[in-house]
Coordinates of C-alpha atoms and ligand atoms in Angstrom, one line a residue:
M24 CA -82.5 -15.9 4.2
C25 CA -83.7 -19.1 2.2
G26 CA -83.7 -18.4 -1.8
I27 CA -86.1 -19.8 -4.0
V28 CA -86.3 -20.9 -7.9
G29 CA -88.5 -23.0 -10.0
Y30 CA -88.3 -22.8 -13.5
Y31 CA -90.3 -24.1 -16.6
G32 CA -88.9 -24.5 -20.4
P33 CA -87.1 -25.4 -22.6
K34 CA -83.6 -24.5 -21.1
D35 CA -81.7 -27.1 -18.9
P36 CA -83.4 -26.5 -15.7
K37 CA -80.6 -27.8 -14.1
E38 CA -78.3 -24.9 -15.3
V39 CA -81.3 -22.4 -15.0
I40 CA -81.7 -23.1 -11.5
V41 CA -78.2 -23.4 -10.6
N42 CA -77.4 -20.1 -11.5
G43 CA -80.7 -18.7 -10.9
L44 CA -79.6 -19.7 -7.0
R45 CA -75.8 -18.8 -7.1
A46 CA -77.2 -15.4 -8.0
L47 CA -79.0 -15.3 -4.7
E48 CA -76.4 -16.8 -2.7
Y49 CA -75.6 -13.4 -1.0
R50 CA -78.9 -13.9 0.5
G51 CA -76.5 -16.2 3.0
Y52 CA -77.9 -19.6 3.5
D53 CA -76.8 -23.1 4.7
S54 CA -77.7 -25.9 2.1
A55 CA -78.9 -26.1 -0.7
G56 CA -81.5 -28.1 -3.2
V57 CA -82.8 -28.7 -6.5
A58 CA -85.5 -31.5 -8.0
I59 CA -86.1 -31.7 -12.0
L60 CA -88.4 -34.0 -13.7
H61 CA -86.6 -36.7 -15.0
Q62 CA -88.2 -40.0 -16.6
G63 CA -92.1 -38.4 -15.1
E64 CA -90.5 -38.3 -11.8
F65 CA -88.7 -35.6 -9.6
K66 CA -85.3 -36.6 -9.0
R67 CA -84.2 -33.9 -5.8
V68 CA -80.4 -34.0 -5.3
R69 CA -79.2 -31.9 -2.3
A70 CA -76.1 -30.9 -0.3
E71 CA -75.3 -29.4 3.0
G72 CA -73.1 -26.1 2.9
K73 CA -72.3 -23.7 0.4
L74 CA -73.9 -24.0 -3.4
V75 CA -70.1 -25.6 -4.8
H76 CA -71.4 -28.9 -3.2
L77 CA -74.5 -29.5 -4.5
E78 CA -73.2 -28.4 -8.5
E79 CA -70.0 -31.1 -7.8
R80 CA -72.8 -33.8 -6.7
L81 CA -75.8 -32.2 -10.0
K82 CA -71.9 -33.1 -12.4
E83 CA -73.1 -36.2 -13.7
E84 CA -76.8 -36.1 -13.0
V85 CA -78.7 -35.1 -16.5
F86 CA -82.5 -34.7 -16.6
D87 CA -85.1 -34.7 -19.6
G88 CA -87.4 -33.0 -17.9
H89 CA -88.0 -29.0 -18.9
L90 CA -89.7 -28.3 -14.9
G91 CA -87.8 -28.0 -11.9
I92 CA -87.4 -26.5 -8.3
G93 CA -84.0 -24.9 -6.0
H94 CA -83.6 -23.7 -2.8
T95 CA -81.1 -22.4 -0.8
R96 CA -82.0 -23.1 2.7
W97 CA -81.0 -20.9 6.0
A98 CA -82.0 -23.0 9.0
T99 CA -85.1 -21.7 11.1
H100 CA -86.7 -25.9 12.2
G101 CA -83.7 -28.3 12.7
L102 CA -80.5 -28.6 11.6
P103 CA -78.6 -27.4 8.1
I104 CA -78.1 -31.0 7.2
E105 CA -78.7 -32.7 4.2
R106 CA -81.6 -34.4 5.4
N107 CA -83.5 -30.7 6.3
A108 CA -82.6 -29.1 3.2
H109 CA -85.1 -28.1 1.1
P110 CA -87.2 -29.6 -1.3
H111 CA -88.8 -32.0 0.5
C112 CA -90.8 -34.3 -1.8
V113 CA -93.7 -36.5 -0.8
D114 CA -95.2 -39.3 -2.4
G115 CA -94.3 -37.4 -6.0
V116 CA -95.3 -33.4 -4.7
S117 CA -92.0 -31.4 -4.5
I118 CA -92.1 -27.9 -2.5
V119 CA -89.5 -26.0 -1.4
H120 CA -90.5 -22.8 1.8
N121 CA -89.0 -19.4 2.6
G122 CA -90.8 -18.2 6.1
I123 CA -91.7 -20.2 8.8
I124 CA -95.1 -22.0 9.3
E125 CA -95.9 -21.1 12.4
N126 CA -98.4 -23.7 13.5
Y127 CA -96.1 -26.1 13.0
A128 CA -96.5 -28.2 16.0
E129 CA -100.1 -28.5 15.7
L130 CA -99.8 -29.4 12.1
R131 CA -97.6 -32.1 13.0
E132 CA -98.8 -33.3 15.6
S133 CA -102.4 -33.8 13.3
L134 CA -100.4 -35.7 10.6
R135 CA -98.6 -38.0 13.0
A136 CA -102.0 -39.2 14.5
Q137 CA -102.5 -40.0 10.4
A138 CA -99.6 -41.7 11.1
V139 CA -97.7 -40.2 8.9
N140 CA -93.7 -40.6 9.1
F141 CA -91.5 -37.6 8.9
Q142 CA -87.7 -37.7 7.0
S143 CA -87.0 -34.3 8.5
D144 CA -87.3 -32.3 11.4
T145 CA -88.4 -28.9 9.2
D146 CA -91.9 -27.2 9.3
S147 CA -91.4 -27.0 5.6
E148 CA -92.0 -30.8 4.9
L149 CA -95.5 -30.7 6.5
V150 CA -96.6 -28.9 3.5
A151 CA -95.7 -31.6 0.9
H152 CA -97.5 -33.9 3.2
L153 CA -100.8 -32.0 3.3
I154 CA -100.7 -31.1 -0.3
A155 CA -99.8 -34.5 -1.2
Q156 CA -102.9 -36.0 0.6
Q157 CA -105.3 -33.7 -1.1
I158 CA -103.8 -34.8 -4.4
K159 CA -104.4 -38.3 -3.2
V160 CA -108.0 -37.9 -2.8
G161 CA -108.1 -36.4 -6.3
K162 CA -107.2 -33.1 -5.9
N163 CA -104.9 -31.2 -9.3
L164 CA -101.9 -29.3 -7.8
L165 CA -104.0 -26.1 -7.6
S166 CA -106.7 -26.9 -5.8
A167 CA -104.4 -29.2 -3.2
V168 CA -102.2 -25.9 -2.5
L169 CA -106.1 -23.8 -2.1
E170 CA -107.2 -26.7 0.5
V171 CA -103.9 -26.4 2.3
L172 CA -103.8 -22.7 2.4
P173 CA -106.3 -21.7 5.4
Q174 CA -104.6 -24.3 7.5
L175 CA -101.3 -21.8 7.5
E176 CA -100.2 -20.1 9.8
G177 CA -96.7 -17.5 9.8
A178 CA -95.4 -16.2 7.0
Y179 CA -94.2 -17.9 4.1
S180 CA -93.7 -17.8 0.7
I181 CA -94.1 -21.4 -0.8
L182 CA -93.3 -23.0 -4.9
A183 CA -95.0 -26.3 -5.7
V184 CA -94.8 -28.8 -8.2
S185 CA -96.4 -32.5 -8.6
K186 CA -95.0 -34.9 -11.3
D187 CA -98.8 -35.6 -12.1
Q188 CA -98.7 -32.3 -14.0
P189 CA -95.1 -32.1 -15.6
N190 CA -95.8 -28.3 -17.1
E191 CA -97.5 -27.1 -14.2
M192 CA -96.3 -24.3 -10.8
V193 CA -98.3 -23.2 -8.0
A194 CA -96.7 -20.1 -6.1
F195 CA -98.6 -18.9 -3.0
K196 CA -96.7 -16.5 0.0
Y197 CA -97.8 -14.2 2.5
G198 CA -94.8 -12.3 3.9
P199 CA -91.8 -13.2 1.9
P200 CA -91.3 -12.4 -1.4
L201 CA -92.3 -14.2 -4.4
I202 CA -92.0 -13.3 -8.2
V203 CA -93.4 -14.6 -11.1
G204 CA -90.9 -14.2 -14.7
L205 CA -92.4 -14.0 -17.8
A206 CA -90.2 -15.3 -20.5
S207 CA -91.5 -15.3 -24.2
D208 CA -90.9 -18.9 -24.2
A209 CA -89.8 -20.0 -20.5
T210 CA -91.5 -19.0 -17.1
L211 CA -89.7 -18.3 -13.4
V212 CA -90.2 -18.3 -10.2
A213 CA -88.1 -16.8 -8.0
S214 CA -87.7 -15.0 -4.7
D215 CA -85.6 -12.6 -5.8
I216 CA -85.2 -10.1 -8.8
Q217 CA -81.7 -11.3 -9.7
A218 CA -82.5 -15.0 -10.5
I219 CA -85.0 -13.2 -12.9
V220 CA -83.5 -11.0 -14.8
P221 CA -81.4 -12.9 -17.1
H222 CA -84.7 -14.5 -18.2
T223 CA -87.0 -11.7 -18.5
R224 CA -87.9 -7.9 -17.1
E225 CA -91.4 -8.9 -17.5
V226 CA -92.8 -9.6 -13.8
I227 CA -95.1 -9.9 -11.3
F228 CA -94.6 -9.5 -7.8
L229 CA -97.3 -11.8 -5.9
E230 CA -99.0 -9.6 -3.1
D231 CA -100.0 -11.2 -0.4
Q232 CA -101.8 -14.5 0.0
E233 CA -102.2 -14.5 -4.2
V234 CA -101.5 -18.1 -5.7
A235 CA -100.2 -17.7 -8.9
H236 CA -101.2 -21.2 -11.2
I237 CA -98.3 -21.6 -14.4
C238 CA -99.5 -23.6 -16.4
G239 CA -96.5 -24.0 -19.2
S240 CA -96.0 -20.3 -20.6
Q241 CA -99.8 -19.5 -19.3
V242 CA -99.9 -17.6 -16.1
Q243 CA -103.1 -16.9 -13.5
I244 CA -103.2 -15.1 -10.3
L245 CA -105.4 -16.3 -7.8
D246 CA -106.6 -15.2 -4.4
S247 CA -106.5 -17.9 -1.5
R248 CA -110.5 -18.0 -2.5
G249 CA -109.4 -19.0 -5.9
E250 CA -111.1 -16.0 -7.7
E251 CA -108.9 -15.0 -10.5
R252 CA -107.3 -11.3 -10.4
S253 CA -106.6 -9.1 -12.9
R254 CA -102.8 -8.7 -12.6
T255 CA -101.0 -6.6 -16.0
P256 CA -96.8 -7.7 -15.2
V257 CA -94.9 -4.8 -14.3
H258 CA -90.8 -4.0 -16.4
I259 CA -88.3 -3.9 -14.5
D260 CA -86.0 -1.4 -15.5
W261 CA -83.3 -3.3 -13.7
T262 CA -80.0 -3.3 -15.1
Q263 CA -78.3 -6.4 -13.7
E264 CA -74.9 -5.4 -12.2
R265 CA -73.3 -8.8 -12.6
A266 CA -72.3 -10.3 -8.8
E267 CA -68.1 -10.3 -9.9
K268 CA -65.3 -9.3 -7.5
Q269 CA -63.9 -7.2 -9.9
G270 CA -60.3 -8.0 -8.6
Y271 CA -61.1 -7.9 -5.2
P272 CA -60.8 -10.8 -3.0
H273 CA -64.3 -10.2 -1.2
F274 CA -67.3 -8.7 -2.8
M275 CA -67.4 -6.7 1.0
L276 CA -63.6 -5.5 0.1
K277 CA -65.0 -4.4 -3.1
E278 CA -68.5 -2.6 -2.3
I279 CA -66.2 -0.4 0.6
F280 CA -64.5 0.7 -1.9
E281 CA -67.6 1.7 -4.1
Q282 CA -68.5 3.9 -1.4
P283 CA -67.5 7.1 -2.8
R284 CA -69.6 6.4 -6.0
A285 CA -72.8 5.0 -3.5
V286 CA -72.7 8.4 -2.3
A287 CA -72.9 10.8 -5.6
Q288 CA -75.3 8.5 -6.6
A289 CA -77.7 8.0 -3.5
L290 CA -77.3 12.7 -4.3
A291 CA -77.1 13.2 -7.3
P292 CA -81.3 13.2 -7.9
H293 CA -81.6 15.6 -5.4
L294 CA -79.0 18.2 -6.1
D295 CA -79.4 21.5 -7.9
L296 CA -75.6 22.3 -8.5
E297 CA -76.0 25.1 -10.0
N298 CA -77.8 26.8 -7.7
H299 CA -76.1 24.4 -4.2
R300 CA -79.4 23.6 -3.3
V301 CA -81.2 21.0 -2.1
K302 CA -84.2 20.0 -4.4
L303 CA -85.4 16.1 -2.6
K304 CA -87.2 14.4 -5.1
V305 CA -89.7 12.6 -3.4
E306 CA -93.5 12.2 -3.0
L307 CA -94.1 14.9 0.2
E308 CA -95.7 18.0 -0.2
E309 CA -94.3 21.4 1.1
S310 CA -97.0 22.1 3.1
F311 CA -96.8 18.3 4.4
L312 CA -93.7 18.9 5.5
Q313 CA -93.6 22.4 6.9
S314 CA -96.7 21.1 9.7
L315 CA -94.7 18.1 10.3
E316 CA -94.5 17.9 13.9
R317 CA -92.6 14.8 14.7
V318 CA -90.1 12.2 13.0
F319 CA -90.1 8.3 13.8
I320 CA -87.2 6.4 12.2
V321 CA -87.8 2.9 12.0
G322 CA -85.1 0.4 10.7
C323 CA -82.9 -3.1 11.8
G324 CA -79.2 -3.3 12.3
T325 CA -77.3 -1.5 10.0
S326 CA -80.5 0.6 9.5
F327 CA -81.1 1.4 12.7
Y328 CA -77.8 2.7 13.1
A329 CA -78.5 5.0 10.6
A330 CA -81.4 6.2 12.1
M331 CA -79.9 6.4 14.8
A332 CA -77.0 8.8 13.1
G333 CA -80.6 10.6 11.6
E334 CA -82.2 11.6 14.5
Y335 CA -79.0 13.6 15.6
M336 CA -79.4 15.4 11.6
I337 CA -83.3 16.1 12.0
E338 CA -83.4 17.0 15.1
G339 CA -79.9 19.3 15.1
L340 CA -80.7 21.1 12.1
A341 CA -84.7 20.9 11.2
R342 CA -85.6 21.2 15.2
I343 CA -88.1 18.6 14.8
P344 CA -88.4 16.0 17.4
V345 CA -87.3 12.3 16.4
E346 CA -88.3 9.1 17.8
V347 CA -85.7 6.0 16.6
E348 CA -87.0 2.8 16.5
I349 CA -85.9 -1.0 15.5
A350 CA -88.3 -2.0 14.1
S351 CA -89.2 -5.9 16.1
E352 CA -89.9 -3.5 18.8
F353 CA -91.7 -0.4 17.1
R354 CA -94.0 -3.4 15.7
Y355 CA -95.5 -5.0 18.9
R356 CA -95.1 -2.0 21.4
N357 CA -98.4 0.2 19.8
P358 CA -96.7 3.4 19.1
I359 CA -98.3 6.0 19.8
L360 CA -97.6 8.1 16.3
P361 CA -99.7 11.9 16.4
A362 CA -100.9 13.0 13.6
N363 CA -98.9 15.3 11.0
S364 CA -95.6 12.5 11.6
L365 CA -93.9 11.4 9.5
V366 CA -92.3 7.7 10.1
V367 CA -88.7 6.6 7.9
V368 CA -88.5 3.0 7.5
I369 CA -85.0 2.5 6.4
S370 CA -84.4 -1.1 4.4
Q371 CA -81.2 -1.6 2.3
S372 CA -83.4 -5.4 1.7
G373 CA -86.7 -3.9 1.3
E374 CA -87.8 -7.0 2.2
T375 CA -87.3 -6.9 6.2
A376 CA -90.1 -8.9 7.7
D377 CA -89.9 -6.1 11.2
T378 CA -89.0 -3.2 9.4
L379 CA -92.0 -4.6 6.6
A380 CA -94.5 -5.4 9.4
A381 CA -93.6 -1.6 11.1
L382 CA -94.8 0.2 7.5
R383 CA -98.1 -2.1 7.6
L384 CA -99.2 -0.9 10.9
V385 CA -97.9 3.0 10.6
K386 CA -100.2 3.0 7.5
E387 CA -103.1 1.0 9.3
Q388 CA -103.0 4.1 11.4
G389 CA -103.2 6.7 8.8
V390 CA -99.7 8.4 9.1
R391 CA -97.5 8.7 6.2
A392 CA -94.8 6.4 5.7
L393 CA -91.2 7.3 3.8
S394 CA -89.0 4.1 2.9
I395 CA -85.6 4.6 2.0
C396 CA -84.5 1.3 -0.2
N397 CA -81.7 0.0 -1.8
V398 CA -83.3 -2.5 -3.9
P399 CA -86.3 -1.0 -5.7
N400 CA -89.1 -2.6 -6.1
S401 CA -88.9 -4.6 -3.1
S402 CA -92.2 -4.9 -0.6
I403 CA -91.2 -2.6 1.7
D404 CA -90.3 -0.3 -1.5
R405 CA -93.8 -1.3 -3.1
E406 CA -96.2 -0.7 -0.3
A407 CA -94.4 2.8 0.7
Q408 CA -96.3 6.1 0.4
A409 CA -93.3 8.3 -0.6
H410 CA -89.5 6.8 -1.7
L411 CA -85.8 7.6 -1.3
Y412 CA -83.1 5.5 -3.0
M413 CA -79.8 4.6 -2.2
N414 CA -79.3 3.7 -5.5
A415 CA -76.2 2.3 -4.0
G416 CA -76.0 -1.2 -6.6
V417 CA -76.5 -4.3 -5.8
E418 CA -74.7 -5.0 -2.5
I419 CA -73.6 -8.3 -2.0
G420 CA -71.4 -8.9 1.0
V421 CA -74.1 -9.9 4.2
A422 CA -72.1 -7.0 6.1
S423 CA -73.7 -3.8 4.8
T424 CA -71.2 -1.2 3.8
K425 CA -72.0 1.2 0.7
A426 CA -76.0 1.0 2.1
F427 CA -75.6 2.5 4.9
V428 CA -73.3 5.3 3.6
S429 CA -75.9 6.3 0.8
T430 CA -78.3 6.0 3.4
L431 CA -76.4 8.2 5.6
A432 CA -76.1 11.0 2.6
L433 CA -80.3 10.7 2.0
L434 CA -80.4 11.4 5.9
N435 CA -78.3 14.8 5.3
L436 CA -80.9 15.9 2.7
L437 CA -83.8 14.9 4.9
A438 CA -82.6 17.0 7.4
I439 CA -81.6 20.3 5.5
S440 CA -84.9 19.5 3.3
L441 CA -87.5 19.3 6.6
A442 CA -84.7 22.6 8.0
K443 CA -85.7 25.4 5.0
A444 CA -89.1 23.4 5.0
K445 CA -89.7 24.4 8.7
S446 CA -87.3 28.0 8.2
G447 CA -89.8 29.5 5.2
G448 CA -87.7 27.9 2.2
E449 CA -85.0 29.7 3.6
L450 CA -81.8 28.1 4.7
K451 CA -78.6 29.8 5.4
A452 CA -75.8 27.5 5.9
E453 CA -77.2 24.8 2.6
P454 CA -74.8 26.5 0.4
D455 CA -72.3 25.1 2.9
L456 CA -74.3 22.1 3.6
V457 CA -74.2 20.8 -0.3
Q458 CA -70.4 21.9 -0.7
G459 CA -69.7 19.5 1.7
L460 CA -72.0 16.8 0.6
L461 CA -70.3 17.6 -2.8
S462 CA -66.9 17.2 -0.9
L463 CA -68.5 13.8 0.5
P464 CA -66.6 11.2 -2.1
S465 CA -63.4 13.0 -2.8
H466 CA -62.6 12.6 0.8
M467 CA -64.4 9.1 1.2
E468 CA -61.3 8.4 -1.4
T469 CA -58.2 9.7 0.9
V470 CA -60.0 8.0 4.1
L471 CA -60.1 4.6 1.8
V472 CA -56.0 4.9 2.3
H473 CA -55.9 3.7 5.6
E474 CA -56.9 0.1 3.9
K475 CA -53.0 -0.7 4.1
F476 CA -53.2 0.1 8.0
F477 CA -55.7 -2.3 9.1
A478 CA -54.2 -4.9 6.5
E479 CA -50.9 -4.7 8.7
A480 CA -52.6 -4.4 11.8
A481 CA -55.1 -6.8 11.2
Q482 CA -52.7 -9.8 12.8
T483 CA -51.8 -8.1 16.5
L484 CA -55.9 -6.5 15.9
K485 CA -56.9 -10.3 16.2
S486 CA -55.0 -11.0 19.5
F487 CA -57.7 -8.7 21.3
R488 CA -59.9 -10.2 24.0
G489 CA -62.4 -7.6 23.5
F490 CA -63.4 -4.3 21.4
L491 CA -64.7 -1.2 22.7
Y492 CA -66.2 1.4 20.4
M493 CA -66.8 4.7 21.5
G494 CA -68.0 8.1 20.5
R495 CA -70.4 10.7 21.7
G496 CA -73.2 12.6 19.7
I497 CA -74.0 11.5 16.3
N498 CA -70.2 9.6 16.3
Y499 CA -72.2 7.2 19.1
P500 CA -74.3 5.3 16.4
I501 CA -71.0 5.3 14.4
A502 CA -69.5 3.2 16.8
L503 CA -72.1 1.0 17.4
E504 CA -72.0 0.4 13.4
G505 CA -68.9 -0.5 14.1
A506 CA -69.3 -3.1 16.9
L507 CA -71.9 -4.9 14.8
K508 CA -69.5 -5.3 11.6
L509 CA -66.9 -6.2 13.9
K510 CA -68.7 -9.0 15.5
E511 CA -70.9 -10.6 12.4
L512 CA -67.5 -10.4 10.6
A513 CA -64.9 -11.8 12.8
Y514 CA -67.2 -13.0 15.8
M515 CA -65.5 -11.4 18.6
H516 CA -66.5 -9.3 21.5
A517 CA -67.0 -5.9 20.7
E518 CA -69.7 -3.6 22.2
G519 CA -70.3 0.0 21.1
Y520 CA -70.7 2.9 23.5
A521 CA -71.5 6.7 24.2
A522 CA -68.1 7.3 25.2
G523 CA -69.9 9.1 28.4
E524 CA -71.3 6.2 29.7
M525 CA -67.9 4.4 30.0
K526 CA -67.7 5.3 33.4
H527 CA -70.8 3.7 34.3
G528 CA -69.9 -0.1 34.0
P529 CA -67.9 -0.5 30.7
L530 CA -65.0 1.2 32.6
A531 CA -64.2 -2.0 34.5
L532 CA -63.5 -4.3 31.2
I533 CA -60.6 -1.7 30.2
D534 CA -56.9 -3.6 30.5
S535 CA -54.3 -3.9 27.7
E536 CA -56.1 -6.8 26.2
M537 CA -58.9 -4.6 25.4
A538 CA -58.6 -2.5 22.2
I539 CA -60.5 1.2 22.6
I540 CA -61.5 2.1 19.1
M541 CA -62.7 6.5 19.9
L542 CA -64.2 8.7 17.5
A543 CA -62.8 11.6 18.6
P544 CA -63.8 14.5 15.4
K545 CA -62.9 18.1 16.3
D546 CA -66.9 18.9 17.0
G547 CA -68.5 20.4 20.1
L548 CA -67.9 16.9 22.4
Y549 CA -64.2 17.0 21.5
E550 CA -63.1 18.1 25.0
K551 CA -65.1 16.0 26.4
T552 CA -64.5 12.7 24.1
L553 CA -61.1 13.3 25.3
S554 CA -61.4 13.4 28.5
N555 CA -62.9 10.1 28.2
L556 CA -60.4 8.9 26.0
E557 CA -58.1 10.0 29.4
E558 CA -59.5 7.4 31.3
A559 CA -59.4 4.8 29.3
K560 CA -55.7 5.5 28.4
A561 CA -55.0 5.2 32.9
R562 CA -56.8 1.8 32.7
G563 CA -54.4 0.8 30.0
G564 CA -56.1 0.5 27.4
Q565 CA -54.6 -0.2 23.5
I566 CA -56.0 2.5 21.9
I567 CA -56.5 3.8 17.8
S568 CA -58.0 7.4 17.8
I569 CA -60.2 8.3 14.3
G570 CA -60.4 11.9 14.7
S571 CA -60.1 14.5 12.0
G572 CA -57.4 16.4 10.5
D573 CA -53.5 16.7 12.5
D574 CA -54.4 16.4 16.0
E575 CA -51.6 16.5 18.4
R576 CA -53.3 15.0 21.4
L577 CA -55.7 12.8 20.1
R578 CA -51.7 11.6 18.0
Q579 CA -50.1 11.3 22.0
L580 CA -53.0 9.7 24.1
S581 CA -52.9 6.7 21.2
Q582 CA -51.0 4.1 20.4
H583 CA -52.5 5.1 16.8
Y584 CA -53.9 8.0 15.4
L585 CA -56.2 8.3 11.8
A586 CA -56.6 11.3 10.4
L587 CA -59.9 11.8 8.6
P588 CA -60.8 15.4 6.4
Q589 CA -62.3 17.4 8.4
T590 CA -66.0 17.8 7.1
H591 CA -69.7 19.2 8.8
W592 CA -70.2 17.0 11.4
M593 CA -73.5 15.7 10.0
M594 CA -71.3 14.2 7.1
M595 CA -68.5 12.7 9.6
P596 CA -70.2 9.6 10.1
L597 CA -69.7 8.8 6.2
L598 CA -65.9 9.0 7.4
E599 CA -65.7 7.7 9.7
V600 CA -67.1 4.6 9.5
I601 CA -64.9 3.8 6.6
P602 CA -61.7 2.7 9.2
L603 CA -64.4 0.4 11.5
Q604 CA -65.3 -1.5 8.2
L605 CA -61.3 -1.9 7.2
L606 CA -60.6 -3.0 10.6
A607 CA -63.3 -5.9 10.6
Y608 CA -62.6 -7.2 7.0
H609 CA -59.2 -7.1 7.5
V610 CA -59.5 -9.1 10.9
A611 CA -62.0 -11.2 9.9
E612 CA -60.2 -12.0 7.2
S613 CA -57.1 -12.8 8.5
L614 CA -58.4 -15.4 11.1
G615 CA -60.1 -16.8 8.2
H616 CA -63.8 -16.5 7.6
D617 CA -66.3 -16.2 5.1
V618 CA -66.4 -12.5 5.2
D619 CA -69.6 -12.1 2.6
Q620 CA -71.4 -14.9 4.0
P621 CA -70.7 -14.9 8.2
R622 CA -72.1 -17.1 9.6
N623 CA -75.2 -17.9 10.9
L624 CA -76.2 -14.6 8.7
A625 CA -78.5 -13.4 6.6
K626 CA -78.5 -11.0 4.2
S627 CA -82.0 -10.5 3.1
V628 CA -84.2 -11.0 7.1
T629 CA -87.3 -12.0 5.6
V630 CA -88.8 -13.7 9.0
E631 CA -89.1 -12.2 11.8
Ligands
AGP728 C1 -75.5 -5.0 8.2 O1 -74.3 -5.5 8.5 C2 -76.9 -6.4 8.9 N1 -76.5 -7.3 8.1 C3 -77.7 -6.1 9.6 O2 -77.6 -6.0 10.3 C4 -78.6 -5.7 8.6 O3 -78.9 -4.6 8.3 C5 -80.2 -5.8 8.5 O4 -80.4 -7.2 8.5 C6 -81.3 -4.4 7.8 O5 -81.5 -4.9 6.8 P1 -82.1 -4.1 5.9 O6 -81.2 -2.6 5.3 O7 -81.9 -5.1 4.6 O8 -83.4 -4.2 6.1

């Protein structure tokens, strides 16, 4: 989603802002722009497409001011063209906006009635007009913003500047994140901590309906009525992982190869290695876990598929009923959350608007919420009452990979901990399960060897008309995840199915132009999965099967058989997903797609 960077300080604002926007590039965007003070006016430079186009235009530009704002736009209202790119500048006021103004039509009509001419098709431009109108009648920037705030409905984070106050910025938000960074001689505002950490670790996370008034290096936080609020900056303990590909052609491939480490890092804080026990470091008392009657797991996209796998783990091992739901459905269906429930919200970014709304709803109903996030201090992390961390390291590729396996590792730990709590603290299988978890990183290393196969097979695979990914039991959500990866990266038709459902419709799709990706490890449903594979083969489907160990039967039934190490059924998904990620990566790459930033997608989905 959109990225915001603002800077006031002694350095060249052009450098600071462009570097900041580069740090936010991974979020996904389709145009970019800056407005920087020069000779008392904001000079605006914008460009369609990638940041390099903006940089090209900025090459010859010089600015003598010390204040500027920048933006990467992910289009919501209006096409992704230069006219709609931010900043929006009206009568000396410049603003950048992330989110959606929901009463856009109403505001636009009212401004049109006042003979306002619009330069863009965006909802954001309206905010610039509204602030400029207030300044015209004598308000300063801060009072103008406070006047406009009650008129805005929707989800937004906005940074505004005015040429009349050349050392001030006003930032305000309701929904998407905004962070103020306090350096010794400079102040920054950004939508993402990554743009701030090169300059300072002292930050203030703005709360909803708060306004930050930045005047030089002084920062005042106000509520939406203009009453001052006391906020102490927090120190961010964040080692900035440089967004470098380290020799890989894409971040995604690097992140796929980082998965063994990601899993080891997710597990490490929670394992008692001496005794082969799980000691979950989480703010949930043993008595609460013992009395737990129901678990809900909520997320979007890949995080939702991890949630589905979690359902199989927790129900299978701990025998506690689990309900899994897509956050955008959960938040609007008035869910019944009994007492003695735990709601787990999963979000790599910790900023997904629907997941955050689901979390807030759960808290309103007085039910405990546990977050599983990769980004410490993200909105979801800050608002949840209990926390588990993926510890996967910064994930830059829009397609989630290492965060997914880290989440699966944490869900294994949660299932084991709940099973232990339910059985009075003792779980016979615990040492074996812990051994299985400890072996995962090395098993994952061996699976990564299949990369060569997909690098070569991509040329053939890309000519298929469609892909059907199938599995049963816990392998089913992994089939869904494999199909999602291919859709988002290769833009090809792919469906994930529970293999047992094949006869109920999808069998009609199968012919020699359809690739079947079958997940068939030797688990309790192996024989049934093999029957489904026979049915697909009989209809001429081209089969790649992924199983465990040496499996002659699978080999016979398939054009290609990929053998994974055999491990516990709860851990197989962490191995199975790797070939599916590699398949999607190589097919997309051979089609010449932008693997790290697929079209139309954003890393952090901060609007619903
Ligand atoms: C994953 O490859 C996708 N880009 C997407 O489905 C993602 O998982 C989803 O938007 C949820 O994001 P979150 O984990 O940051 O909440």
